[in-house]
Amino acid sequence: MIHRFKCILKIFFGLMIVLTAIIAYRNSFDHLYELTFLSSFTCGLVFLTDGILNCVLSKKIPTIIFQALIVATNVVFCTCIWTLLGLHTFNFSGAFSFLHAINPPVFLLLYLFTTRLEIRSKKEYLIRIFASPVIIMGYLLFDIIRYCVTGNLVYGLISTEHLTVVSVLLIGIGFYFLMAFMAYGLQELKLFIQKKCDAHD
């Protein structure tokens, strides 16, 4: 009964998140490369697919994929802080309010309460932490390549005036370890909640 309920939650919210991403960008198809769209659409699609696989075939998508996506969506959620501090302006009108402020917490709750994280060794524990930033780091690499071609960063959150190969490498290394630290915190939170839930089953 609980298993089926979790499947329904994944399918419902997965579909909702995919739809909000499409609705938000329905008139901006030339901006589908933005992390806001890619993270929401991909994460929604993964949860939707996982819910269907759980219900129909009793199969599941590897948890590491969820872990990597959650790191990416949390970065999007942190853009809310930039807006609140007045450091940058993001679109919170219409469906964009879902993409920036609602969908990321929904992803996190779905990940914490509807997925299962099995860690068999200390090595796997560490691998998951350091592998989780792969999606957001891949996007950062894309942003740098795009900057080299167009002269513009996707969001323009940092000044490009003094960007050099050395500064880009330092930013990349610092950002990677920051994301790994986030992945560590999320993994510990997941294991803690999972343990509490198992104790009440």
XYZ file of N, CA and C in Angstrom:
603
model
N 0.835 -1.209 0.000
C 0.000 0.000 0.000
C 0.873 1.265 0.000
N 1.872 1.298 0.892
C 2.778 2.443 0.955
C 3.590 2.561 -0.325
N 4.023 1.388 -0.844
C 4.792 1.369 -2.084
C 3.996 1.977 -3.227
N 2.723 1.597 -3.345
C 1.882 2.131 -4.425
C 1.640 3.627 -4.240
N 1.484 4.049 -2.986
C 1.281 5.473 -2.704
C 2.502 6.286 -3.147
N 3.701 5.761 -2.878
C 4.929 6.443 -3.294
C 5.015 6.521 -4.817
N 4.593 5.453 -5.475
C 4.591 5.441 -6.945
C 3.675 6.532 -7.493
N 2.508 6.643 -6.891
C 1.535 7.647 -7.327
C 2.084 9.052 -7.118
N 2.741 9.269 -5.982
C 3.343 10.575 -5.704
C 4.383 10.930 -6.761
N 5.239 9.975 -7.098
C 6.282 10.214 -8.102
C 5.665 10.542 -9.465
N 4.661 9.790 -9.849
C 4.022 9.999 -11.153
C 3.306 11.347 -11.193
N 2.559 11.650 -10.142
C 1.791 12.900 -10.099
C 2.707 14.118 -10.118
N 3.648 14.156 -9.177
C 4.519 15.328 -9.090
C 5.520 15.373 -10.242
N 5.945 14.215 -10.714
C 6.832 14.184 -11.872
C 6.169 14.810 -13.079
N 4.919 14.435 -13.312
C 4.159 14.987 -14.436
C 3.907 16.477 -14.240
N 3.561 16.868 -13.020
C 3.309 18.279 -12.727
C 4.553 19.131 -12.993
N 5.700 18.625 -12.570
C 6.941 19.377 -12.730
C 7.331 19.500 -14.201
N 7.164 18.433 -14.960
C 7.444 18.476 -16.402
C 6.547 19.506 -17.081
N 5.275 19.503 -16.703
C 4.314 20.435 -17.309
C 4.631 21.883 -16.943
N 5.004 22.135 -15.692
C 5.326 23.518 -15.305
C 6.551 24.028 -16.059
N 7.508 23.143 -16.310
C 8.705 23.539 -17.067
C 8.332 23.889 -18.500
N 7.485 23.070 -19.109
C 7.057 23.318 -20.499
C 6.235 24.593 -20.593
N 5.325 24.778 -19.630
C 4.471 25.971 -19.632
C 5.312 27.242 -19.460
N 6.274 27.189 -18.550
C 7.104 28.372 -18.282
C 7.904 28.788 -19.511
N 8.351 27.822 -20.289
C 9.208 28.122 -21.439
C 8.497 27.980 -22.782
N 7.173 27.959 -22.739
C 6.419 27.751 -23.981
C 6.658 28.855 -25.014
N 6.985 30.042 -24.552
C 7.271 31.152 -25.473
C 8.753 31.507 -25.514
N 9.579 30.637 -24.929
C 11.022 30.922 -24.868
C 11.829 29.680 -25.219
N 11.494 29.038 -26.322
C 12.192 27.806 -26.704
C 13.672 28.044 -26.997
N 14.031 29.298 -27.275
C 15.436 29.610 -27.530
C 16.241 29.712 -26.234
N 15.572 29.529 -25.079
C 16.259 29.571 -23.789
C 16.179 28.224 -23.054
N 15.930 27.158 -23.778
C 15.804 25.843 -23.143
C 17.125 25.318 -22.595
N 18.214 26.008 -22.906
C 19.527 25.615 -22.380
C 19.719 26.086 -20.941
N 18.805 26.887 -20.413
C 18.961 27.400 -19.053
C 18.809 26.281 -18.025
N 19.593 26.370 -16.964
C 19.567 25.348 -15.912
C 18.197 25.245 -15.269
N 17.491 26.357 -15.193
C 16.151 26.368 -14.611
C 15.240 25.379 -15.322
N 15.262 25.417 -16.649
C 14.426 24.492 -17.423
C 14.976 23.074 -17.377
N 16.260 22.928 -17.664
C 16.856 21.600 -17.772
C 16.737 20.806 -16.477
N 16.978 21.463 -15.336
C 16.929 20.747 -14.061
C 15.510 20.331 -13.713
N 14.545 21.232 -13.899
C 13.152 20.900 -13.581
C 12.610 19.824 -14.513
N 12.799 20.038 -15.802
C 12.261 19.091 -16.793
C 12.874 17.705 -16.606
N 14.192 17.650 -16.458
C 14.870 16.354 -16.318
C 14.486 15.655 -15.024
N 14.466 16.405 -13.932
C 14.133 15.814 -12.641
C 12.686 15.321 -12.629
N 11.782 16.111 -13.191
C 10.389 15.685 -13.281
C 10.241 14.434 -14.116
N 10.957 14.391 -15.229
C 10.894 13.231 -16.118
C 11.449 11.980 -15.446
N 12.517 12.153 -14.679
C 13.121 11.018 -13.973
C 12.182 10.478 -12.906
N 11.555 11.362 -12.129
C 10.604 10.907 -11.112
C 9.388 10.249 -11.748
N 8.904 10.825 -12.835
C 7.763 10.245 -13.552
C 8.101 8.851 -14.050
N 9.257 8.707 -14.677
C 9.697 7.413 -15.201
C 9.905 6.400 -14.083
N 10.518 6.859 -12.988
C 10.769 5.963 -11.859
C 9.460 5.477 -11.244
N 8.479 6.382 -11.144
C 7.178 5.996 -10.600
C 6.495 4.935 -11.449
N 6.572 5.103 -12.765
C 5.960 4.131 -13.689
C 6.689 2.792 -13.614
N 8.024 2.846 -13.596
C 8.818 1.612 -13.501
C 8.532 0.878 -12.191
N 8.408 1.638 -11.092
C 8.103 1.034 -9.790
C 6.770 0.305 -9.817
N 5.772 0.953 -10.398
C 4.416 0.399 -10.396
C 4.260 -0.781 -11.347
N 4.806 -0.633 -12.539
C 4.557 -1.625 -13.596
C 5.540 -2.789 -13.566
N 6.831 -2.493 -13.386
C 7.851 -3.530 -13.508
C 8.605 -3.818 -12.210
N 8.262 -3.109 -11.154
C 8.974 -3.226 -9.877
C 10.470 -2.962 -10.053
N 10.792 -2.059 -10.961
C 12.169 -1.638 -11.211
C 12.338 -0.210 -10.708
N 13.586 0.234 -10.601
C 13.815 1.609 -10.164
C 15.039 2.203 -10.851
N 15.044 3.510 -10.945
C 16.182 4.231 -11.490
C 17.258 4.320 -10.406
N 18.535 4.146 -10.761
C 19.616 4.222 -9.758
C 19.551 5.503 -8.934
N 19.700 5.369 -7.630
C 19.558 6.502 -6.725
C 20.590 7.598 -6.977
N 21.751 7.233 -7.496
C 22.795 8.223 -7.746
C 22.318 9.282 -8.747
N 21.421 8.912 -9.642
C 20.866 9.876 -10.602
C 20.039 10.918 -9.869
N 19.249 10.482 -8.900
C 18.478 11.419 -8.085
C 19.410 12.331 -7.293
N 20.468 11.746 -6.740
C 21.403 12.530 -5.937
C 22.056 13.633 -6.767
N 22.431 13.311 -7.995
C 23.066 14.301 -8.866
C 22.077 15.387 -9.281
N 20.839 14.990 -9.548
C 19.817 15.959 -9.955
C 19.423 16.878 -8.812
N 19.363 16.340 -7.606
C 18.990 17.150 -6.444
C 20.011 18.258 -6.203
N 21.282 17.960 -6.402
C 22.325 18.983 -6.259
C 22.074 20.113 -7.260
N 21.750 19.744 -8.501
C 21.502 20.743 -9.545
C 20.275 21.592 -9.233
N 19.184 20.956 -8.788
C 17.963 21.713 -8.502
C 18.127 22.600 -7.276
N 18.967 22.172 -6.338
C 19.227 23.017 -5.166
C 19.981 24.281 -5.550
N 20.831 24.181 -6.558
C 21.522 25.366 -7.055
C 20.505 26.356 -7.608
N 19.521 25.840 -8.343
C 18.455 26.695 -8.866
C 17.691 27.347 -7.718
N 17.394 26.563 -6.695
C 16.649 27.089 -5.548
C 17.415 28.214 -4.859
N 18.739 28.091 -4.844
C 19.574 29.121 -4.203
C 19.501 30.457 -4.942
N 19.013 30.457 -6.178
C 18.849 31.721 -6.902
C 17.825 32.609 -6.201
N 16.934 31.979 -5.433
C 15.955 32.759 -4.666
C 16.678 33.683 -3.690
N 17.777 33.187 -3.117
C 18.537 33.989 -2.160
C 19.147 35.200 -2.854
N 19.667 34.998 -4.081
C 20.234 36.105 -4.842
C 19.186 37.194 -5.042
N 17.950 36.769 -5.340
C 16.868 37.725 -5.564
C 16.504 38.452 -4.274
N 16.400 37.690 -3.171
C 16.043 38.293 -1.885
C 17.087 39.305 -1.428
N 18.344 39.036 -1.757
C 19.432 39.945 -1.376
C 19.596 41.092 -2.358
N 18.827 41.059 -3.444
C 18.897 42.127 -4.439
C 20.141 42.081 -5.299
N 20.832 40.922 -5.328
C 22.065 40.809 -6.105
C 21.802 40.483 -7.571
N 20.645 39.936 -7.839
C 20.280 39.589 -9.211
C 18.761 39.450 -9.275
N 18.213 39.666 -10.431
C 16.757 39.568 -10.593
C 16.398 38.327 -11.397
N 15.553 37.482 -10.810
C 15.072 36.293 -11.498
C 13.563 36.382 -11.675
N 13.076 35.681 -12.662
C 11.658 35.706 -13.000
C 10.873 34.783 -12.070
N 9.963 35.354 -11.291
C 9.123 34.556 -10.403
C 7.644 34.669 -10.770
N 7.374 35.095 -11.994
C 5.985 35.235 -12.429
C 5.482 33.934 -13.032
N 4.197 33.672 -12.844
C 3.571 32.501 -13.456
C 4.248 31.199 -13.080
N 4.484 30.365 -14.097
C 5.061 29.036 -13.879
C 6.500 29.114 -13.395
N 7.167 30.252 -13.591
C 8.546 30.385 -13.139
C 8.640 30.357 -11.614
N 7.559 30.717 -10.938
C 7.559 30.631 -9.479
C 7.692 29.168 -9.046
N 7.128 28.259 -9.851
C 7.269 26.827 -9.568
C 8.706 26.382 -9.817
N 9.265 26.787 -10.955
C 10.601 26.335 -11.331
C 11.676 26.818 -10.370
N 11.531 28.048 -9.863
C 12.560 28.613 -8.992
C 12.339 28.308 -7.510
N 11.100 28.317 -7.067
C 10.845 28.269 -5.622
C 10.056 27.067 -5.123
N 9.276 26.418 -5.989
C 8.405 25.327 -5.531
C 8.930 23.958 -5.938
N 9.286 23.800 -7.207
C 9.740 22.491 -7.684
C 10.967 21.949 -6.942
N 12.022 22.763 -6.708
C 13.196 22.215 -6.004
C 12.882 21.598 -4.634
N 12.091 22.269 -3.762
C 11.741 21.616 -2.491
C 10.910 20.347 -2.692
N 10.064 20.340 -3.721
C 9.273 19.139 -4.024
C 10.201 17.994 -4.416
N 11.197 18.290 -5.258
C 12.188 17.277 -5.625
C 12.842 16.698 -4.384
N 13.259 17.610 -3.505
C 13.980 17.181 -2.302
C 13.116 16.279 -1.431
N 11.859 16.650 -1.235
C 10.954 15.840 -0.412
C 10.687 14.477 -1.056
N 10.504 14.464 -2.380
C 10.307 13.192 -3.078
C 11.525 12.295 -2.933
N 12.688 12.903 -3.078
C 13.939 12.137 -2.941
C 14.078 11.577 -1.521
N 13.792 12.399 -0.525
C 13.980 11.983 0.867
C 12.996 10.902 1.302
N 11.763 10.965 0.791
C 10.719 10.088 1.321
C 10.205 9.014 0.359
N 10.594 9.051 -0.911
C 10.063 8.039 -1.839
C 11.144 7.199 -2.512
N 12.416 7.486 -2.241
C 13.489 6.682 -2.828
C 14.209 5.906 -1.737
N 15.007 4.951 -2.186
C 15.744 4.107 -1.244
C 17.233 4.212 -1.537
N 18.026 4.568 -0.516
C 19.468 4.705 -0.666
C 20.163 3.564 0.065
N 20.793 2.694 -0.703
C 21.513 1.563 -0.134
C 23.016 1.787 -0.337
N 23.752 1.877 0.761
C 25.200 2.065 0.689
C 25.872 0.854 1.339
N 26.693 0.152 0.544
C 27.276 -1.110 0.993
C 28.672 -0.975 1.587
N 29.328 0.139 1.345
C 30.686 0.291 1.861
C 31.041 1.764 2.008
N 32.120 2.030 2.730
C 32.611 3.396 2.902
C 33.043 3.963 1.560
N 33.601 3.120 0.701
C 34.036 3.548 -0.622
C 32.853 4.041 -1.438
N 31.756 3.288 -1.426
C 30.555 3.700 -2.160
C 29.995 4.996 -1.579
N 30.061 5.126 -0.264
C 29.599 6.345 0.419
C 30.319 7.569 -0.135
N 31.641 7.461 -0.256
C 32.449 8.580 -0.748
C 32.254 8.804 -2.244
N 32.152 7.717 -2.997
C 31.947 7.835 -4.453
C 30.665 8.592 -4.746
N 29.622 8.285 -4.010
C 28.339 8.967 -4.224
C 28.455 10.466 -3.952
N 29.195 10.824 -2.924
C 29.371 12.242 -2.591
C 30.109 12.979 -3.701
N 31.210 12.398 -4.155
C 32.042 13.099 -5.131
C 31.535 12.947 -6.572
N 30.590 12.018 -6.782
C 29.995 11.864 -8.114
C 28.732 12.700 -8.270
N 28.107 13.056 -7.164
C 26.841 13.794 -7.218
C 26.925 15.143 -7.930
N 28.043 15.884 -7.858
C 28.105 17.179 -8.563
C 28.297 17.072 -10.071
N 28.307 15.856 -10.637
C 28.665 15.690 -12.051
C 27.745 16.475 -12.992
N 26.447 16.517 -12.711
C 25.511 17.210 -13.605
C 25.728 18.715 -13.550
N 25.814 19.265 -12.356
C 25.982 20.718 -12.236
C 27.351 21.148 -12.750
N 28.368 20.308 -12.585
C 29.688 20.642 -13.115
C 29.689 20.554 -14.639
N 28.941 19.607 -15.175
C 28.801 19.513 -16.626
C 28.139 20.754 -17.186
N 27.149 21.271 -16.448
C 26.476 22.497 -16.897
C 27.417 23.691 -16.797
N 28.229 23.728 -15.756
C 29.203 24.813 -15.606
C 30.193 24.803 -16.775
N 30.613 23.612 -17.179
C 31.509 23.483 -18.325
C 30.830 23.990 -19.598
N 29.552 23.626 -19.761
C 28.788 24.118 -20.905
C 28.722 25.643 -20.904
N 28.510 26.224 -19.721
C 28.409 27.681 -19.599
C 29.723 28.356 -20.002
N 30.840 27.761 -19.602
C 32.147 28.323 -19.946
C 32.389 28.231 -21.455
N 32.051 27.100 -22.046
C 32.214 26.930 -23.493
C 31.332 27.926 -24.234
N 30.113 28.090 -23.748
C 29.193 29.053 -24.376
C 29.742 30.466 -24.252
N 30.346 30.762 -23.109
C 30.941 32.085 -22.910
C 32.075 32.330 -23.906
N 32.880 31.316 -24.133
C 33.995 31.449 -25.086
C 33.487 31.720 -26.499
N 32.279 31.212 -26.801
C 31.709 31.381 -28.143
C 30.920 32.682 -28.274
N 30.100 32.996 -27.263
C 29.185 34.141 -27.361
C 29.645 35.365 -26.576
N 30.532 35.160 -25.602
C 30.963 36.275 -24.754
C 30.025 36.548 -23.604
N 29.041 35.664 -23.392
C 28.052 35.851 -22.326
C 27.874 34.564 -21.523
N 27.773 34.720 -20.196
C 27.396 33.603 -19.343
C 25.877 33.490 -19.343
N 25.372 32.309 -19.080
C 23.924 32.075 -19.150
C 23.159 33.026 -18.237
N 23.563 33.135 -16.980
C 22.841 33.973 -16.026
C 23.565 35.276 -15.693
N 24.828 35.365 -16.001
C 25.569 36.594 -15.730
C 25.684 36.928 -14.260
N 25.814 35.899 -13.420
C 25.874 36.131 -11.979
C 27.229 36.681 -11.526
N 28.254 36.446 -12.334
C 29.572 36.957 -11.979
C 30.104 37.819 -13.118
N 30.975 38.749 -12.769
C 31.567 39.636 -13.766
C 32.557 38.851 -14.622
N 32.477 39.061 -15.927
C 33.373 38.348 -16.844
C 34.599 39.185 -17.210
N 34.683 40.383 -16.652
C 35.734 41.315 -17.029
C 37.132 40.759 -16.756
N 37.269 40.055 -15.640
C 38.600 39.575 -15.252
C 38.693 38.046 -15.299
N 37.828 37.406 -16.067
C 37.881 35.955 -16.184
C 39.112 35.532 -16.984
N 39.892 34.656 -16.389
C 41.062 34.095 -17.060
C 41.010 32.579 -16.908
N 41.919 31.883 -17.572
C 41.968 30.422 -17.454
C 42.181 30.026 -16.000
N 43.069 30.737 -15.313
C 43.369 30.424 -13.909
C 42.155 30.676 -13.019
N 41.502 31.824 -13.200
C 40.346 32.143 -12.358
C 39.196 31.180 -12.610
N 39.012 30.770 -13.870
C 37.953 29.805 -14.195
C 38.238 28.464 -13.522
N 39.507 28.032 -13.561
C 39.881 26.771 -12.915
C 39.670 26.836 -11.408
N 40.049 27.950 -10.798
C 39.882 28.111 -9.349
C 38.405 28.137 -8.963
N 37.607 28.849 -9.767
C 36.163 28.887 -9.517
C 35.571 27.494 -9.663
N 35.997 26.777 -10.704
C 35.489 25.426 -10.939
C 35.822 24.475 -9.810
N 37.074 24.523 -9.334
C 37.493 23.645 -8.237
C 36.740 23.987 -6.947
N 36.667 25.289 -6.653
C 35.952 25.716 -5.449
C 34.479 25.333 -5.501
N 33.862 25.528 -6.671
C 32.447 25.208 -6.836
C 32.214 23.711 -6.710
N 33.132 22.919 -7.268
C 32.986 21.456 -7.186
C 32.988 20.992 -5.733
N 33.931 21.484 -4.946
C 33.998 21.052 -3.545
C 32.810 21.575 -2.737
N 32.311 22.741 -3.106
C 31.110 23.259 -2.459
C 29.914 22.350 -2.755
N 29.809 21.898 -4.011
C 28.725 20.996 -4.400
C 28.882 19.618 -3.756
N 30.128 19.168 -3.608
C 30.380 17.891 -2.945
C 29.975 17.974 -1.472
N 30.239 19.127 -0.858
C 29.838 19.323 0.532
C 28.309 19.316 0.646
N 27.634 19.947 -0.332
C 26.170 19.903 -0.355
C 25.689 18.469 -0.507
N 26.332 17.712 -1.395
C 25.955 16.315 -1.623
C 26.135 15.488 -0.347
N 27.203 15.774 0.383
C 27.441 15.093 1.661
C 26.299 15.366 2.642
N 25.919 16.639 2.764
C 24.830 16.999 3.671
C 23.513 16.351 3.274
N 23.221 16.342 1.976
C 21.978 15.739 1.493
C 21.978 14.225 1.698
N 23.136 13.608 1.509
C 23.227 12.162 1.709
C 23.041 11.792 3.175
N 23.648 12.560 4.051
C 23.485 12.308 5.482
C 22.030 12.516 5.908
N 21.405 13.556 5.367
C 19.994 13.818 5.674
C 19.121 12.679 5.188
N 19.390 12.185 3.990
C 18.629 11.073 3.430
C 18.770 9.826 4.292
N 19.977 9.505 4.681
C 20.210 8.312 5.505
C 19.554 8.443 6.876
N 19.572 9.645 7.431
C 18.948 9.881 8.736
C 17.444 9.678 8.651
N 16.805 10.293 7.648
C 15.354 10.176 7.488
C 14.969 8.741 7.149
N 15.752 8.104 6.311
C 15.478 6.711 5.937
C 15.524 5.800 7.161
N 16.497 6.047 8.037
C 16.624 5.254 9.253
C 15.414 5.460 10.160
N 14.963 6.712 10.288
C 13.801 7.005 11.116
C 12.541 6.354 10.552
N 12.393 6.410 9.237
C 11.218 5.814 8.586
C 11.227 4.295 8.756
N 12.398 3.684 8.617
C 12.511 2.217 8.775
C 12.141 1.800 10.203
N 12.481 2.641 11.162
C 12.206 2.317 12.563
C 10.718 2.310 12.864
N 9.946 3.044 12.035
C 8.502 3.123 12.283
C 7.702 2.178 11.388
N 8.381 1.460 10.513
C 7.682 0.488 9.643
C 7.353 -0.792 10.391
